Amino acid sequence: NAGVTQTPKFQVLKTGQSMTLQCAQDMNHEYMSWYRQDPGMGLRLIHYSVGAGITDQGEVPNGYNVSRSTTEDFPLRLLSAAPSQTSVYFCASSSKPPGQNSPLHFGNGTRLTVT
Amino acid sequence: GQQVMQIPQYQHVQEGEDFTTYCNSSTTLSNIQWYKQRPGGHPVFLIQLVKSGEVKKQKRLTFQFGEAKKNSSLHITATQTTDVGTYFCAGRYNFNKFYFGSGTKLNVKP
């Protein structure tokens, strides 16, 4: 099993550009989520999904869009990149929402720099 | 902002010394999970605590969940260089939102 796969591993964008971070899991997990990690800030939840066709906002959703057309894929779109979005992005999945005693499985992360 | 407060932010210890990180919440948690992130890596699940006052052990690691389910701790006995990394706690605040603490970065000097 590949687990959670994120692409790309690294990305440099110019301010105003848009792009999509890809996330795919092969564990048939219903719950998927996106976090960003900044120094001293821990992991902050951007968006999450409890199943195909269902998404909701986390604590820092502004500037990001998500969709969940299949169980396997949960892409994160940056609409107009800003330097404040420079961060490491992690996608995570679990068989049930974490509050239902299900651990999160993380991808290897995407390191994004916006200049 | 952060709903789960974690201290200390950094800890430097000599190999063989003990280490503890603390996680505090202003509201009751239904459960708490702990994760470890090695330098340059991704968070990896360590353990979950659910019951009030629960204590779980994994070799040299001891995890506790407070009686009021508002705080938790991770204690490492006799640290080794392989313990280097950042330790995160994470707890649930509403049905599907799971928030992480800011993490404690542990450095172990050989």
GROMACS .gro file of C-alpha atoms in nm:
model
  225
    1ASN     CA    1   0.000   0.000   0.000
    2ALA     CA    2   0.122   0.348  -0.088
    3GLY     CA    3  -0.086   0.508   0.190
    4VAL     CA    4  -0.125   0.884   0.138
    5THR     CA    5   0.053   1.028  -0.165
    6GLN     CA    6   0.112   1.399  -0.212
    7THR     CA    7   0.245   1.573  -0.518
    8PRO     CA    8   0.449   1.776  -0.582
    9LYS     CA    9   0.709   1.756  -0.305
   10PHE     CA   10   0.835   2.107  -0.371
   11GLN     CA   11   0.681   2.405  -0.550
   12VAL     CA   12   0.778   2.767  -0.604
   13LEU     CA   13   0.508   3.011  -0.713
   14LYS     CA   14   0.496   3.378  -0.786
   15THR     CA   15   0.243   3.597  -0.612
   16GLY     CA   16  -0.092   3.574  -0.787
   17GLN     CA   17  -0.035   3.238  -0.950
   18SER     CA   18  -0.272   2.951  -0.888
   19MET     CA   19  -0.198   2.584  -0.844
   20THR     CA   20  -0.337   2.258  -0.714
   21LEU     CA   21  -0.172   2.035  -0.455
   22GLN     CA   22  -0.265   1.674  -0.515
   23CYS     CA   23  -0.349   1.418  -0.248
   24ALA     CA   24  -0.452   1.057  -0.301
   25GLN     CA   25  -0.501   0.768  -0.060
   26ASP     CA   26  -0.547   0.399  -0.133
   27MET     CA   27  -0.679   0.289   0.207
   28ASN     CA   28  -1.048   0.356   0.130
   29HIS     CA   29  -1.055   0.618   0.404
   30GLU     CA   30  -1.368   0.831   0.427
   31TYR     CA   31  -1.207   1.121   0.612
   32MET     CA   32  -0.943   1.341   0.447
   33SER     CA   33  -0.796   1.672   0.553
   34TRP     CA   34  -0.539   1.935   0.470
   35TYR     CA   35  -0.307   2.098   0.723
   36ARG     CA   36  -0.043   2.363   0.691
   37GLN     CA   37   0.262   2.366   0.915
   38ASP     CA   38   0.447   2.686   1.001
   39PRO     CA   39   0.730   2.726   1.255
   40GLY     CA   40   0.594   2.755   1.608
   41MET     CA   41   0.234   2.718   1.490
   42GLY     CA   42   0.193   2.344   1.484
   43LEU     CA   43  -0.045   2.197   1.228
   44ARG     CA   44  -0.344   2.411   1.137
   45LEU     CA   45  -0.649   2.261   0.970
   46ILE     CA   46  -0.738   2.418   0.634
   47HIS     CA   47  -1.025   2.204   0.499
   48TYR     CA   48  -1.156   1.857   0.557
   49SER     CA   49  -1.395   1.606   0.405
   50VAL     CA   50  -1.597   1.326   0.563
   51GLY     CA   51  -1.672   1.158   0.233
   52ALA     CA   52  -1.709   1.206  -0.141
   53GLY     CA   53  -1.908   1.518  -0.220
   54ILE     CA   54  -1.877   1.661   0.133
   55THR     CA   55  -1.626   1.925   0.238
   56ASP     CA   56  -1.605   2.180   0.518
   57GLN     CA   57  -1.375   2.453   0.644
   58GLY     CA   58  -1.112   2.421   0.911
   59GLU     CA   59  -0.950   2.703   1.108
   60VAL     CA   60  -0.755   2.868   0.822
   61PRO     CA   61  -0.958   2.818   0.500
   62ASN     CA   62  -0.917   3.160   0.335
   63GLY     CA   63  -0.737   3.149   0.001
   64TYR     CA   64  -0.790   2.774  -0.046
   65ASN     CA   65  -1.054   2.563  -0.216
   66VAL     CA   66  -1.111   2.189  -0.203
   67SER     CA   67  -1.336   1.933  -0.367
   68ARG     CA   68  -1.393   1.563  -0.310
   69SER     CA   69  -1.530   1.398  -0.621
   70THR     CA   70  -1.395   1.052  -0.530
   71THR     CA   71  -1.309   0.874  -0.206
   72GLU     CA   72  -0.942   0.853  -0.310
   73ASP     CA   73  -0.861   1.212  -0.407
   74PHE     CA   74  -0.871   1.539  -0.218
   75PRO     CA   75  -0.695   1.821  -0.407
   76LEU     CA   76  -0.620   2.158  -0.250
   77ARG     CA   77  -0.636   2.460  -0.477
   78LEU     CA   78  -0.461   2.790  -0.415
   79LEU     CA   79  -0.663   3.050  -0.602
   80SER     CA   80  -0.414   3.339  -0.604
   81ALA     CA   81  -0.095   3.260  -0.419
   82ALA     CA   82   0.034   3.502  -0.156
   83PRO     CA   83   0.365   3.504   0.035
   84SER     CA   84   0.167   3.429   0.353
   85GLN     CA   85   0.085   3.090   0.202
   86THR     CA   86   0.450   2.987   0.208
   87SER     CA   87   0.438   2.676   0.423
   88VAL     CA   88   0.458   2.299   0.436
   89TYR     CA   89   0.126   2.137   0.346
   90PHE     CA   90   0.024   1.797   0.472
   91CYS     CA   91  -0.265   1.586   0.358
   92ALA     CA   92  -0.399   1.333   0.608
   93SER     CA   93  -0.665   1.064   0.602
   94SER     CA   94  -0.836   0.832   0.846
   95SER     CA   95  -1.100   0.561   0.827
   96LYS     CA   96  -1.336   0.772   1.040
   97PRO     CA   97  -1.322   1.133   1.162
   98PRO     CA   98  -1.044   1.164   1.423
   99GLY     CA   99  -1.298   1.232   1.695
  100GLN     CA  100  -1.420   0.877   1.649
  101ASN     CA  101  -1.095   0.731   1.772
  102SER     CA  102  -0.930   0.690   1.435
  103PRO     CA  103  -0.564   0.790   1.382
  104LEU     CA  104  -0.458   1.020   1.101
  105HIS     CA  105  -0.224   0.893   0.829
  106PHE     CA  106  -0.014   1.171   0.680
  107GLY     CA  107   0.142   1.216   0.340
  108ASN     CA  108   0.504   1.324   0.304
  109GLY     CA  109   0.413   1.688   0.258
  110THR     CA  110   0.448   1.959  -0.006
  111ARG     CA  111   0.690   2.243   0.062
  112LEU     CA  112   0.549   2.556  -0.104
  113THR     CA  113   0.731   2.886  -0.144
  114VAL     CA  114   0.552   3.194  -0.276
  115THR     CA  115   0.776   3.479  -0.388
  116GLY     CA  116  -0.603   3.049   1.716
  117GLN     CA  117  -0.458   2.757   1.900
  118GLN     CA  118  -0.715   2.574   2.112
  119VAL     CA  119  -0.465   2.320   2.235
  120MET     CA  120  -0.171   2.472   2.418
  121GLN     CA  121   0.149   2.271   2.435
  122ILE     CA  122   0.460   2.340   2.641
  123PRO     CA  123   0.751   2.369   2.627
  124GLN     CA  124   0.813   2.479   2.270
  125TYR     CA  125   1.169   2.344   2.277
  126GLN     CA  126   1.359   2.107   2.502
  127HIS     CA  127   1.726   2.019   2.486
  128VAL     CA  128   1.838   1.723   2.695
  129GLN     CA  129   2.146   1.512   2.738
  130GLU     CA  130   2.106   1.155   2.627
  131GLY     CA  131   1.980   0.953   2.924
  132GLU     CA  132   1.783   1.239   3.079
  133ASP     CA  133   1.406   1.233   3.101
  134PHE     CA  134   1.172   1.451   2.896
  135THR     CA  135   0.811   1.563   2.942
  136THR     CA  136   0.577   1.764   2.722
  137TYR     CA  137   0.240   1.895   2.837
  138CYS     CA  138  -0.081   1.962   2.651
  139ASN     CA  139  -0.360   2.181   2.791
  140SER     CA  140  -0.710   2.267   2.673
  141SER     CA  141  -0.961   2.515   2.814
  142THR     CA  142  -1.247   2.278   2.728
  143THR     CA  143  -1.303   1.910   2.777
  144LEU     CA  144  -1.166   1.682   2.508
  145SER     CA  145  -1.339   1.364   2.396
  146ASN     CA  146  -1.003   1.209   2.321
  147ILE     CA  147  -0.643   1.309   2.264
  148GLN     CA  148  -0.388   1.170   2.024
  149TRP     CA  149  -0.010   1.204   2.020
  150TYR     CA  150   0.208   1.220   1.712
  151LYS     CA  151   0.583   1.231   1.648
  152GLN     CA  152   0.745   1.409   1.357
  153ARG     CA  153   1.108   1.337   1.279
  154PRO     CA  154   1.312   1.623   1.126
  155GLY     CA  155   1.210   1.660   0.761
  156GLY     CA  156   0.937   1.399   0.797
  157HIS     CA  157   0.565   1.383   0.847
  158PRO     CA  158   0.369   1.330   1.170
  159VAL     CA  159   0.329   0.968   1.272
  160PHE     CA  160   0.059   0.850   1.512
  161LEU     CA  161   0.185   0.727   1.848
  162ILE     CA  162  -0.117   0.668   2.069
  163GLN     CA  163  -0.471   0.769   2.159
  164LEU     CA  164  -0.617   0.830   2.505
  165VAL     CA  165  -0.990   0.828   2.561
  166LYS     CA  166  -1.073   0.767   2.927
  167SER     CA  167  -1.041   1.011   3.215
  168GLY     CA  168  -0.717   0.945   3.406
  169GLU     CA  169  -0.595   0.697   3.147
  170VAL     CA  170  -0.228   0.603   3.147
  171LYS     CA  171  -0.064   0.411   2.862
  172LYS     CA  172   0.294   0.301   2.813
  173GLN     CA  173   0.500   0.224   2.506
  174LYS     CA  174   0.844   0.108   2.615
  175ARG     CA  175   1.010   0.424   2.750
  176LEU     CA  176   0.712   0.649   2.665
  177THR     CA  177   0.433   0.713   2.917
  178PHE     CA  178   0.115   0.894   2.816
  179GLN     CA  179  -0.139   1.036   3.059
  180PHE     CA  180  -0.485   1.188   3.016
  181GLY     CA  181  -0.603   1.413   3.296
  182GLU     CA  182  -0.898   1.337   3.520
  183ALA     CA  183  -1.093   1.631   3.378
  184LYS     CA  184  -0.989   1.537   3.021
  185LYS     CA  185  -0.847   1.885   2.970
  186ASN     CA  186  -0.478   1.803   2.982
  187SER     CA  187  -0.235   1.535   2.881
  188SER     CA  188   0.133   1.461   2.905
  189LEU     CA  189   0.399   1.254   2.732
  190HIS     CA  190   0.699   1.146   2.937
  191ILE     CA  191   1.008   0.982   2.790
  192THR     CA  192   1.238   0.801   3.031
  193ALA     CA  193   1.612   0.793   2.957
  194THR     CA  194   1.603   0.968   2.622
  195GLN     CA  195   1.797   0.834   2.325
  196THR     CA  196   1.911   1.011   2.009
  197THR     CA  197   1.636   0.826   1.822
  198ASP     CA  198   1.380   1.026   2.025
  199VAL     CA  199   1.476   1.348   1.844
  200GLY     CA  200   1.181   1.514   1.676
  201THR     CA  201   0.872   1.721   1.741
  202TYR     CA  202   0.592   1.577   1.952
  203PHE     CA  203   0.236   1.695   1.893
  204CYS     CA  204  -0.082   1.641   2.084
  205ALA     CA  205  -0.415   1.671   1.904
  206GLY     CA  206  -0.771   1.684   2.030
  207ARG     CA  207  -1.127   1.709   1.904
  208TYR     CA  208  -1.330   2.024   1.968
  209ASN     CA  209  -1.637   1.964   1.756
  210PHE     CA  210  -1.763   1.675   1.556
  211ASN     CA  211  -1.512   1.660   1.274
  212LYS     CA  212  -1.247   1.920   1.356
  213PHE     CA  213  -0.928   1.794   1.504
  214TYR     CA  214  -0.680   2.053   1.628
  215PHE     CA  215  -0.311   2.011   1.691
  216GLY     CA  216  -0.100   2.172   1.958
  217SER     CA  217   0.200   2.381   1.855
  218GLY     CA  218   0.436   2.093   1.932
  219THR     CA  219   0.744   2.041   2.146
  220LYS     CA  220   1.071   2.008   1.962
  221LEU     CA  221   1.305   1.767   2.139
  222ASN     CA  222   1.679   1.768   2.081
  223VAL     CA  223   1.892   1.500   2.241
  224LYS     CA  224   2.267   1.549   2.278
  225PRO     CA  225   2.471   1.228   2.263
   0.00000   0.00000   0.00000
